[in-house]
Coordinates of C-alpha atoms in Angstrom, one line a residue:
Chain O
X1 CA 19.9 -15.0 -23.8
X2 CA 18.0 -15.6 -20.6
X3 CA 17.4 -12.0 -19.7
X4 CA 17.0 -9.0 -21.9
X5 CA 16.5 -5.3 -21.1
X6 CA 15.2 -2.7 -23.5
X7 CA 15.6 1.0 -22.9
X8 CA 17.6 4.0 -23.7
X9 CA 21.4 4.5 -23.6
X10 CA 22.4 8.1 -23.5
X11 CA 24.8 10.8 -22.5
X12 CA 23.4 13.1 -19.8
X13 CA 24.1 16.6 -18.5
X14 CA 22.8 16.7 -14.9
X15 CA 22.5 19.6 -12.4
X16 CA 21.6 19.0 -8.8
X17 CA 22.1 21.3 -5.8
X18 CA 25.2 19.2 -5.1
X19 CA 27.0 19.6 -8.4
X20 CA 26.9 19.5 -12.2
X21 CA 28.2 16.8 -14.5
X22 CA 28.3 16.8 -18.3
X23 CA 28.4 14.1 -20.9
X24 CA 28.0 11.3 -18.5
X25 CA 26.7 7.8 -19.1
X26 CA 22.9 7.6 -18.6
X27 CA 19.7 6.1 -20.0
X28 CA 17.2 3.6 -18.6
X29 CA 18.8 0.5 -20.2
X30 CA 22.2 1.6 -18.8
X31 CA 21.0 1.8 -15.2
X32 CA 18.7 -1.2 -15.4
X33 CA 21.4 -3.5 -17.0
X34 CA 24.1 -2.5 -14.6
X35 CA 21.7 -3.2 -11.7
X36 CA 20.5 -6.5 -13.2
X37 CA 24.2 -7.6 -13.7
X38 CA 24.5 -8.0 -9.9
X39 CA 22.3 -11.1 -10.2
X40 CA 22.4 -12.2 -13.9
X41 CA 24.0 -11.6 -17.3
X42 CA 21.5 -9.5 -19.3
X43 CA 21.5 -8.5 -22.9
X44 CA 20.7 -4.9 -23.9
X45 CA 18.3 -3.9 -26.6
X46 CA 19.2 -0.3 -27.3
X47 CA 20.8 2.1 -29.7
X48 CA 23.9 4.3 -29.2
X49 CA 25.6 6.6 -31.6
X50 CA 29.0 6.3 -33.3
X51 CA 30.1 9.0 -30.8
X52 CA 29.4 6.8 -27.8
X53 CA 32.6 6.4 -25.8
X54 CA 34.2 3.0 -26.1
X55 CA 35.1 2.8 -22.4
X56 CA 31.4 2.6 -21.5
X57 CA 31.0 -0.4 -23.9
X58 CA 34.1 -2.0 -22.3
X59 CA 32.6 -1.4 -18.8
X60 CA 29.3 -3.0 -19.9
X61 CA 31.2 -6.1 -21.2
X62 CA 33.2 -6.4 -18.0
X63 CA 29.9 -6.5 -16.0
X64 CA 28.8 -9.4 -18.1
X65 CA 26.3 -7.4 -20.1
X66 CA 25.7 -8.8 -23.7
X67 CA 25.8 -6.1 -26.4
X68 CA 24.6 -8.1 -29.4
X69 CA 21.3 -6.2 -29.2
X70 CA 23.0 -2.8 -29.1
X71 CA 22.7 -1.0 -32.4
X72 CA 25.2 1.6 -33.3
X73 CA 24.3 4.5 -35.6
X74 CA 24.2 8.3 -35.9
X75 CA 24.5 10.3 -32.7
X76 CA 23.8 9.2 -29.2
X77 CA 20.6 10.2 -27.4
X78 CA 21.2 13.1 -25.1
X79 CA 19.3 14.3 -22.0
X80 CA 19.8 17.4 -19.9
X81 CA 18.1 17.5 -16.6
X82 CA 18.0 19.5 -13.4
X83 CA 16.9 18.7 -9.9
X84 CA 15.6 21.4 -7.6
X85 CA 16.4 21.4 -3.9
X86 CA 13.8 18.7 -3.0
X87 CA 15.3 16.2 -5.5
X88 CA 12.0 14.5 -6.0
X89 CA 11.5 15.0 -9.7
X90 CA 13.9 15.8 -12.6
X91 CA 13.1 18.8 -14.7
X92 CA 14.0 18.1 -18.3
X93 CA 15.9 21.0 -19.8
X94 CA 16.6 19.4 -23.2
X95 CA 16.2 16.2 -25.0
X96 CA 18.0 15.3 -28.3
X97 CA 16.6 12.0 -29.5
X98 CA 19.2 11.6 -32.2
X99 CA 19.6 7.9 -33.1
X100 CA 16.7 7.0 -30.9
X101 CA 14.4 8.6 -33.5
X102 CA 14.5 5.7 -35.9
X103 CA 15.4 2.9 -33.5
X104 CA 13.4 -0.2 -34.3
X105 CA 14.3 -2.5 -31.4
X106 CA 14.8 -5.5 -33.6
X107 CA 15.9 -8.5 -31.4
X108 CA 18.8 -10.7 -32.4
X109 CA 17.7 -14.3 -32.7
X110 CA 19.2 -15.4 -29.5
X111 CA 17.3 -12.6 -27.6
X112 CA 14.0 -13.8 -29.0
X113 CA 14.1 -16.8 -26.7
X114 CA 14.6 -14.6 -23.5
X115 CA 12.5 -15.8 -20.6
X116 CA 13.0 -12.6 -18.4
X117 CA 12.3 -9.3 -20.1
X118 CA 12.6 -5.9 -18.6
X119 CA 10.8 -3.2 -20.7
X120 CA 12.6 -0.1 -19.4
X121 CA 11.4 3.4 -19.8
X122 CA 11.1 4.1 -23.6
X123 CA 8.3 4.6 -26.2
X124 CA 5.5 2.0 -25.5
X125 CA 5.5 1.3 -29.3
X126 CA 9.0 -0.1 -29.0
X127 CA 8.1 -2.0 -25.8
X128 CA 5.2 -3.6 -27.7
X129 CA 7.4 -4.4 -30.6
X130 CA 9.8 -6.2 -28.3
X131 CA 6.9 -8.2 -26.8
X132 CA 5.8 -9.3 -30.2
X133 CA 9.2 -10.7 -31.1
X134 CA 9.4 -12.9 -28.0
X135 CA 9.0 -16.6 -28.4
X136 CA 8.2 -17.8 -24.9
X137 CA 8.7 -15.2 -22.2
X138 CA 8.1 -16.2 -18.6
X139 CA 8.2 -12.8 -16.8
X140 CA 7.9 -9.4 -18.4
X141 CA 8.4 -6.3 -16.2
X142 CA 7.3 -3.0 -17.5
X143 CA 8.5 0.4 -16.4
X144 CA 7.3 3.7 -17.7
X145 CA 7.1 7.4 -17.0
X146 CA 4.7 10.4 -17.1
X147 CA 6.0 11.5 -20.6
X148 CA 4.4 8.3 -22.1
X149 CA 1.3 8.6 -19.9
X150 CA 0.6 12.0 -21.3
X151 CA 1.7 11.3 -24.9
X152 CA 0.9 7.6 -25.6
X153 CA -1.6 6.5 -23.0
X154 CA -3.6 4.1 -25.2
X155 CA -0.5 2.2 -26.4
X156 CA 0.8 2.2 -22.9
X157 CA -2.4 0.7 -21.5
X158 CA -2.1 -2.0 -24.2
X159 CA 1.4 -2.8 -23.1
X160 CA 0.3 -2.9 -19.5
X161 CA -2.2 -5.6 -20.5
X162 CA 0.7 -7.8 -21.8
X163 CA 3.1 -7.8 -18.8
X164 CA 3.4 -9.7 -15.5
X165 CA 4.7 -6.9 -13.4
X166 CA 4.0 -3.2 -13.7
X167 CA 6.4 -0.7 -12.1
X168 CA 5.1 2.9 -11.8
X169 CA 5.8 6.0 -9.7
X170 CA 3.3 7.1 -7.2
X171 CA 2.7 10.4 -9.0
X172 CA 2.4 8.5 -12.3
X173 CA 0.0 6.0 -10.9
X174 CA -2.3 8.8 -9.6
X175 CA -2.1 10.5 -13.1
X176 CA -2.7 7.3 -15.1
X177 CA -5.7 6.1 -13.0
X178 CA -7.1 9.5 -12.1
X179 CA -7.2 8.9 -8.3
X180 CA -5.2 10.3 -5.4
X181 CA -5.6 7.0 -3.6
X182 CA -2.7 4.5 -4.4
X183 CA -4.7 1.5 -3.3
X184 CA -7.4 2.4 -5.8
X185 CA -4.8 3.1 -8.5
X186 CA -3.3 -0.3 -7.9
X187 CA -6.6 -2.2 -8.0
X188 CA -7.3 -0.6 -11.4
X189 CA -3.8 -1.4 -12.6
X190 CA -4.3 -5.1 -11.6
X191 CA -7.6 -5.2 -13.6
X192 CA -5.6 -4.4 -16.8
X193 CA -3.7 -7.6 -16.6
X194 CA -0.5 -7.6 -14.5
X195 CA -0.3 -10.1 -11.7
X196 CA 1.8 -7.7 -9.7
X197 CA 1.8 -3.9 -9.5
X198 CA 4.6 -2.1 -7.7
X199 CA 4.3 1.6 -6.9
X200 CA 7.6 3.3 -6.3
X201 CA 7.5 6.2 -3.9
X202 CA 11.1 7.4 -3.8
X203 CA 12.3 8.1 -0.3
X204 CA 9.0 6.6 1.1
X205 CA 9.8 3.2 -0.3
X206 CA 7.5 1.2 -2.4
X207 CA 4.2 -0.7 -2.3
X208 CA 3.5 -4.0 -4.0
X209 CA 0.0 -5.3 -4.8
X210 CA -1.4 -8.5 -6.1
X211 CA -5.0 -9.6 -6.2
X212 CA -4.8 -10.8 -2.6
X213 CA -1.5 -9.5 -1.1
X214 CA 0.1 -6.2 -0.1
X215 CA 3.7 -5.5 0.7
X216 CA 5.1 -2.2 2.1
X217 CA 8.8 -1.9 1.4
X218 CA 10.8 0.8 3.4
X219 CA 13.0 3.4 1.8
X220 CA 16.6 3.2 2.8
X221 CA 17.3 6.2 5.1
X222 CA 19.8 8.3 3.0
X223 CA 21.4 11.4 4.5
X224 CA 23.1 12.3 1.2
X225 CA 21.3 12.1 -2.0
X226 CA 23.5 13.5 -4.8
X227 CA 21.8 12.5 -8.0
X228 CA 18.5 10.5 -8.1
X229 CA 18.8 9.9 -11.9
X230 CA 18.3 6.2 -12.7
X231 CA 17.0 5.2 -9.3
X232 CA 13.8 3.9 -10.8
X233 CA 15.7 2.1 -13.6
X234 CA 18.1 0.6 -11.1
X235 CA 15.2 -0.6 -9.0
X236 CA 13.5 -2.3 -12.0
X237 CA 16.8 -3.8 -13.2
X238 CA 17.6 -5.2 -9.8
X239 CA 14.2 -6.8 -9.5
X240 CA 14.5 -8.3 -13.0
X241 CA 17.9 -9.7 -12.2
X242 CA 16.8 -11.2 -8.9
X243 CA 13.7 -12.8 -10.5
X244 CA 15.9 -14.1 -13.4
X245 CA 18.2 -15.6 -10.8
X246 CA 15.6 -17.1 -8.5
X247 CA 13.0 -17.9 -11.2
X248 CA 10.0 -17.4 -9.0
X249 CA 7.2 -14.9 -8.6
X250 CA 6.0 -16.2 -5.3
X251 CA 5.2 -13.6 -2.6
X252 CA 8.2 -14.3 -0.5
X253 CA 10.6 -14.1 -3.4
X254 CA 9.1 -11.0 -4.9
X255 CA 9.2 -9.2 -1.5
X256 CA 12.9 -10.0 -1.2
X257 CA 13.5 -8.9 -4.8
X258 CA 11.8 -5.5 -4.0
X259 CA 14.0 -5.0 -1.0
X260 CA 17.2 -5.8 -3.0
X261 CA 15.9 -3.3 -5.5
X262 CA 15.5 -0.6 -2.8
X263 CA 19.0 -1.3 -1.6
X264 CA 20.5 -0.9 -5.1
X265 CA 18.5 2.2 -5.9
X266 CA 19.6 3.8 -2.7
X267 CA 23.3 3.3 -3.6
X268 CA 22.6 4.7 -7.0
X269 CA 21.4 8.0 -5.6
X270 CA 24.6 8.5 -3.6
X271 CA 26.7 9.7 -6.6
X272 CA 26.3 11.1 -10.1
X273 CA 25.5 9.0 -13.2
X274 CA 26.5 5.3 -12.9
X275 CA 29.5 5.9 -10.6
X276 CA 28.0 3.9 -7.7
X277 CA 26.5 1.1 -9.7
X278 CA 29.8 0.5 -11.6
X279 CA 31.6 -0.3 -8.4
X280 CA 28.8 -1.9 -6.4
X281 CA 29.4 -5.3 -4.9
X282 CA 26.7 -7.8 -4.0
X283 CA 28.0 -7.8 -0.4
X284 CA 27.2 -4.1 0.0
X285 CA 23.7 -4.7 -1.5
X286 CA 23.3 -7.5 1.0
X287 CA 24.4 -5.4 3.9
X288 CA 21.8 -2.7 3.1
X289 CA 19.2 -5.4 2.6
X290 CA 19.8 -6.6 6.2
X291 CA 19.6 -3.0 7.4
X292 CA 16.3 -2.6 5.7
X293 CA 15.1 -5.7 7.6
X294 CA 16.3 -4.3 10.9
X295 CA 14.6 -0.9 10.5
X296 CA 11.3 -2.7 9.9
X297 CA 11.3 -5.1 12.9
X298 CA 8.8 -4.6 15.6
Chain N
X1 CA -3.4 10.9 37.7
X2 CA -0.8 8.7 35.9
X3 CA -1.3 10.2 32.5
X4 CA -2.4 13.7 31.4
X5 CA -3.0 15.2 28.0
X6 CA -3.1 18.9 27.3
X7 CA -4.5 20.2 24.1
X8 CA -7.6 21.8 22.6
X9 CA -11.2 20.8 22.8
X10 CA -13.4 22.3 20.0
X11 CA -16.3 22.2 17.8
X12 CA -15.4 21.8 14.1
X13 CA -17.0 22.4 10.7
X14 CA -15.2 20.1 8.2
X15 CA -15.4 19.8 4.4
X16 CA -13.8 17.0 2.5
X17 CA -14.5 15.7 -1.0
X18 CA -16.6 13.0 0.8
X19 CA -18.9 15.2 2.8
X20 CA -19.4 18.1 5.1
X21 CA -20.1 18.1 8.8
X22 CA -20.9 21.0 11.1
X23 CA -20.5 21.6 14.8
X24 CA -18.8 18.2 15.5
X25 CA -16.5 17.3 18.3
X26 CA -12.8 18.0 17.6
X27 CA -9.6 19.4 19.1
X28 CA -6.2 17.8 19.8
X29 CA -7.0 16.8 23.4
X30 CA -10.2 15.2 22.2
X31 CA -8.6 12.9 19.7
X32 CA -5.5 12.2 21.8
X33 CA -7.4 11.3 24.9
X34 CA -9.9 9.1 23.1
X35 CA -7.0 7.3 21.5
X36 CA -5.0 7.1 24.8
X37 CA -8.1 5.7 26.5
X38 CA -7.6 2.4 24.6
X39 CA -4.6 1.7 26.9
X40 CA -5.0 3.9 30.0
X41 CA -7.2 6.4 31.8
X42 CA -5.9 9.8 31.0
X43 CA -6.9 13.2 32.5
X44 CA -7.5 16.1 30.1
X45 CA -6.1 19.6 30.5
X46 CA -8.2 21.8 28.3
X47 CA -11.0 24.3 28.2
X48 CA -14.5 24.1 26.8
X49 CA -17.3 26.7 26.7
X50 CA -20.6 26.7 28.5
X51 CA -22.1 25.9 25.1
X52 CA -20.1 22.6 24.9
X53 CA -22.6 19.7 24.5
X54 CA -23.1 17.6 27.6
X55 CA -23.2 14.4 25.6
X56 CA -19.6 14.8 24.7
X57 CA -18.6 15.1 28.4
X58 CA -20.7 12.0 29.1
X59 CA -18.9 10.1 26.3
X60 CA -15.4 11.2 27.7
X61 CA -16.4 9.9 31.1
X62 CA -17.6 6.6 29.7
X63 CA -14.2 6.2 28.1
X64 CA -12.5 6.6 31.5
X65 CA -11.2 10.0 30.7
X66 CA -10.8 12.2 33.8
X67 CA -12.3 15.7 33.4
X68 CA -11.0 17.4 36.6
X69 CA -8.5 19.4 34.4
X70 CA -11.2 20.5 32.0
X71 CA -12.1 24.2 32.6
X72 CA -15.5 25.4 31.5
X73 CA -15.9 29.1 30.5
X74 CA -17.2 31.4 27.8
X75 CA -17.6 29.9 24.3
X76 CA -16.0 26.8 22.9
X77 CA -13.1 27.0 20.5
X78 CA -14.2 26.6 16.9
X79 CA -12.3 25.5 13.8
X80 CA -13.5 25.4 10.2
X81 CA -11.3 23.4 7.9
X82 CA -11.4 22.0 4.4
X83 CA -9.5 19.2 2.6
X84 CA -8.9 19.3 -1.1
X85 CA -8.9 16.2 -3.2
X86 CA -5.5 15.0 -2.1
X87 CA -6.5 15.0 1.6
X88 CA -3.0 15.6 2.7
X89 CA -3.3 18.9 4.5
X90 CA -6.2 20.8 6.0
X91 CA -6.8 24.3 4.9
X92 CA -8.0 26.4 7.8
X93 CA -11.0 28.5 6.7
X94 CA -11.7 30.1 10.1
X95 CA -10.6 29.8 13.7
X96 CA -12.5 31.3 16.7
X97 CA -10.3 30.9 19.7
X98 CA -13.0 31.9 22.1
X99 CA -12.4 30.6 25.6
X100 CA -9.0 29.3 24.5
X101 CA -7.8 33.0 24.4
X102 CA -7.3 33.2 28.2
X103 CA -6.8 29.6 29.0
X104 CA -4.1 29.2 31.6
X105 CA -3.6 25.4 31.7
X106 CA -3.5 25.3 35.5
X107 CA -3.1 21.7 36.7
X108 CA -5.3 20.3 39.4
X109 CA -3.0 19.0 42.2
X110 CA -3.6 15.3 41.4
X111 CA -2.4 16.1 37.8
X112 CA 0.9 17.6 39.0
X113 CA 2.1 14.1 39.9
X114 CA 1.5 12.7 36.4
X115 CA 4.3 10.5 35.1
X116 CA 3.1 10.4 31.5
X117 CA 2.4 13.6 29.8
X118 CA 1.2 14.3 26.3
X119 CA 1.6 17.9 25.2
X120 CA -0.9 17.9 22.3
X121 CA -1.0 20.6 19.6
X122 CA -1.6 23.9 21.4
X123 CA 0.4 27.1 22.1
X124 CA 3.9 26.2 23.2
X125 CA 3.6 28.8 26.0
X126 CA 0.9 26.6 27.5
X127 CA 2.9 23.4 26.8
X128 CA 5.8 25.0 28.8
X129 CA 3.5 26.1 31.6
X130 CA 2.3 22.5 32.0
X131 CA 5.9 21.2 32.1
X132 CA 6.7 23.7 34.9
X133 CA 3.9 22.5 37.1
X134 CA 4.9 18.8 36.9
X135 CA 6.5 17.3 40.0
X136 CA 8.2 14.3 38.6
X137 CA 7.3 13.4 35.0
X138 CA 8.9 10.3 33.5
X139 CA 7.9 10.6 29.9
X140 CA 6.8 13.8 28.1
X141 CA 5.7 13.6 24.5
X142 CA 5.4 16.8 22.5
X143 CA 3.3 17.3 19.4
X144 CA 3.1 20.5 17.4
X145 CA 2.2 22.0 14.0
X146 CA 3.3 24.4 11.4
X147 CA 1.3 27.3 12.9
X148 CA 3.5 27.3 16.0
X149 CA 6.7 26.8 13.9
X150 CA 5.9 30.0 12.1
X151 CA 4.5 31.9 15.0
X152 CA 6.4 30.9 18.1
X153 CA 9.5 29.1 17.0
X154 CA 11.8 30.1 19.9
X155 CA 9.3 29.0 22.5
X156 CA 8.7 25.8 20.6
X157 CA 12.4 25.0 20.5
X158 CA 12.6 25.6 24.2
X159 CA 9.8 23.1 24.8
X160 CA 11.5 20.6 22.5
X161 CA 14.5 20.8 24.8
X162 CA 12.4 19.6 27.7
X163 CA 10.7 16.5 26.3
X164 CA 11.6 12.9 25.8
X165 CA 9.7 12.3 22.6
X166 CA 9.1 14.8 19.8
X167 CA 6.3 14.1 17.3
X168 CA 6.4 16.2 14.1
X169 CA 5.0 15.9 10.5
X170 CA 7.5 15.5 7.7
X171 CA 6.6 18.9 6.2
X172 CA 6.9 20.6 9.6
X173 CA 10.3 18.9 10.2
X174 CA 11.6 20.2 6.9
X175 CA 10.3 23.6 7.8
X176 CA 11.6 23.8 11.3
X177 CA 15.1 22.5 10.5
X178 CA 15.4 24.1 7.1
X179 CA 16.4 20.9 5.2
X180 CA 14.5 18.7 2.8
X181 CA 16.3 15.6 4.1
X182 CA 14.3 14.0 7.0
X183 CA 17.4 12.2 8.3
X184 CA 19.2 15.5 8.7
X185 CA 16.1 17.1 10.3
X186 CA 15.9 14.2 12.8
X187 CA 19.6 14.5 13.7
X188 CA 19.1 18.2 14.4
X189 CA 16.0 17.5 16.5
X190 CA 17.8 14.9 18.6
X191 CA 20.5 17.5 19.3
X192 CA 17.9 19.7 20.9
X193 CA 17.3 17.2 23.7
X194 CA 14.6 14.5 22.9
X195 CA 15.8 10.9 23.1
X196 CA 13.3 10.0 20.5
X197 CA 12.1 11.8 17.4
X198 CA 9.2 10.5 15.4
X199 CA 8.4 12.0 12.0
X200 CA 4.8 11.4 10.9
X201 CA 4.4 11.0 7.1
X202 CA 0.6 10.4 6.8
X203 CA -0.1 7.7 4.3
X204 CA 3.6 6.9 4.0
X205 CA 3.8 5.8 7.7
X206 CA 6.3 7.2 10.1
X207 CA 10.0 7.3 10.9
X208 CA 11.5 7.0 14.4
X209 CA 15.0 8.1 15.3
X210 CA 17.2 7.8 18.4
X211 CA 20.9 8.5 18.7
X212 CA 21.6 5.0 17.4
X213 CA 18.5 3.4 16.1
X214 CA 16.1 4.0 13.2
X215 CA 12.6 2.5 12.7
X216 CA 10.5 2.7 9.6
X217 CA 6.8 2.1 10.3
X218 CA 4.4 1.4 7.4
X219 CA 1.2 3.3 6.8
X220 CA -1.9 1.2 6.9
X221 CA -3.2 0.9 3.3
X222 CA -6.6 2.7 3.4
X223 CA -8.8 2.7 0.3
X224 CA -11.3 5.1 1.8
X225 CA -10.1 8.2 3.7
X226 CA -13.1 10.3 4.7
X227 CA -11.6 12.8 7.1
X228 CA -8.0 12.9 8.2
X229 CA -8.7 15.5 11.0
X230 CA -7.2 14.3 14.3
X231 CA -5.0 11.5 12.8
X232 CA -1.8 13.1 14.2
X233 CA -3.4 13.6 17.6
X234 CA -4.8 10.0 17.6
X235 CA -1.3 8.8 16.7
X236 CA 0.3 10.7 19.6
X237 CA -2.5 9.8 22.1
X238 CA -2.2 6.1 21.3
X239 CA 1.6 6.2 21.7
X240 CA 1.2 8.0 25.1
X241 CA -1.4 5.5 26.2
X242 CA 0.7 2.5 25.2
X243 CA 3.8 3.9 27.0
X244 CA 1.8 4.7 30.1
X245 CA 0.6 1.1 30.1
X246 CA 3.9 -0.6 29.4
X247 CA 6.1 1.9 31.2
X248 CA 9.1 1.5 28.9
X249 CA 10.9 3.5 26.3
X250 CA 13.1 0.6 25.1
X251 CA 13.3 0.2 21.3
X252 CA 11.2 -2.9 21.1
X253 CA 8.4 -1.3 23.1
X254 CA 8.5 2.1 21.3
X255 CA 8.3 0.4 17.9
X256 CA 5.2 -1.5 19.0
X257 CA 3.7 1.6 20.4
X258 CA 4.3 3.4 17.0
X259 CA 2.6 0.6 15.1
X260 CA -0.4 0.7 17.5
X261 CA -0.5 4.4 16.9
X262 CA -0.5 3.9 13.1
X263 CA -3.3 1.4 13.5
X264 CA -5.5 3.8 15.6
X265 CA -4.8 6.8 13.3
X266 CA -5.8 4.8 10.3
X267 CA -9.2 3.9 11.8
X268 CA -9.7 7.6 12.7
X269 CA -9.4 8.6 9.1
X270 CA -12.2 6.4 8.0
X271 CA -15.0 8.6 9.3
X272 CA -15.7 12.2 10.3
X273 CA -14.8 13.7 13.6
X274 CA -14.4 11.2 16.5
X275 CA -17.0 8.7 15.1
X276 CA -14.5 5.9 14.6
X277 CA -12.6 6.5 17.8
X278 CA -15.7 6.5 20.0
X279 CA -16.6 3.0 18.9
X280 CA -13.1 1.6 18.5
X281 CA -12.3 -1.7 20.3
X282 CA -8.8 -2.8 21.2
X283 CA -9.3 -6.1 19.3
X284 CA -9.8 -4.1 16.1
X285 CA -6.6 -2.1 16.8
X286 CA -4.8 -5.4 17.5
X287 CA -6.1 -6.9 14.2
X288 CA -4.7 -4.0 12.2
X289 CA -1.5 -4.1 14.2
X290 CA -1.1 -7.7 13.0
X291 CA -1.9 -6.7 9.4
X292 CA 0.8 -4.0 9.6
X293 CA 3.2 -6.7 10.6
X294 CA 2.2 -8.9 7.7
X295 CA 2.5 -6.3 5.0
X296 CA 6.1 -5.6 5.8
X297 CA 7.4 -9.2 6.3
X298 CA 10.1 -10.3 3.9

């Protein structure tokens, strides 16, 4: 396996001002692997329950996603979330960890040789355990969220020290590095080890920092945001897929990867659950990529 | 006079987490005219009191700012404001309108022929009164703030209907058009009359909308923001100055003007009051303009 993605697979109940869905496909590994599958054929490291609908597994396979790393046991992880009118942050109504509780993230042998590794949003202990099983990784991308910053900060900082690229939300970056200034947060993050830090700012786009470069990526102008669930995961998965395909971390390449990631994340927000990602074609992603270029020209 | 700027001139007391200053030069016309003076020689339509320090008048003159439209009477307008740690919005502690209370904004004859008019943040009744005195304006830019959206919404909407370019903050756009979606707010604003709507988003840059174009301008990455007072006014003044100099509203030109405006506004935030603007050279503005180009290349 060239590319692997660890994260959650779940069944979600989601309320937004534009509708309510129940029992729909969700989880960080789900969104990230679907997004990555636009550019590569990733393997998933995750757990789902015996109740997990077979049609989702079939859909993953059709997308070229390898399921050897997918454990099956107990009941599937469930999340209930709600978005208020401003759609900026999900409010968690309920979480049932279920089979995630004793998930060990043991890699199949063929996954241990992965060169491109996306550590999606999940317990940093599991992220670290994946890193330890890798034989010779070339690029590790880490995503996280406020829940782990509050609950497992030390372990999270340790994981940050082991990765090439850190993805983090603006609010989370301010929280983790105790500063309102994102430039300062990024400098601190770079000191922990990653060569590249990417701060995701939702509708405001994203900022990329290296020791000596800065990139400001626009957000795609969306008039209709239906469900932002999974946008961060889709962003990360796309970037991982693009890097796995192009095999380069040079500035020019990373910048393009980030804009592809914005394009895919913007599609994801336009419908509930994985509806948009499941039908997304690379030509649509490319078209929005070109629009993102056009809206920045001066 | 080719270019005129109406707004307030005041003396401010400002507290930020990085210091406190008292009795310093402020007001929307002050910041806007200093910024515009980088590109043109504007006239000011404003009022100051007999207590207004002569050195400020001398400084305006040295910058090529015409003061025939500056009334002198009573006591100068005073504003006390405070920024919390996140520096995003000023909290007004106290306002003494003083001579602003019966300011009539009567234009000197030579101002009535102005082609480029910046209606800085001030009572929309006064903004409308200025418009009515103009003989043959070519470009009118309107800036406003939440205070007038709450207090004089009908008059403000009437003024919006008379201008070519509307400048508005993101929070204010959401408030005025009762939507969280900035794309929707912009569409509604365009329906009121302006050809161009520019939504200012502070550190996140700005968005420009016309009937059929969209431009996303990056924010300049500042590690040290000392005092954001006047950044919006500086942005507007720069744009006005640039348009007055280049005499064109075509897309390419407007986009450049917006990036110059971002550049100047970012300098303004780096020190208290007008300290940065007073010493600012066009070559510094140009250098940051080039950096803004570099950080969004992909």
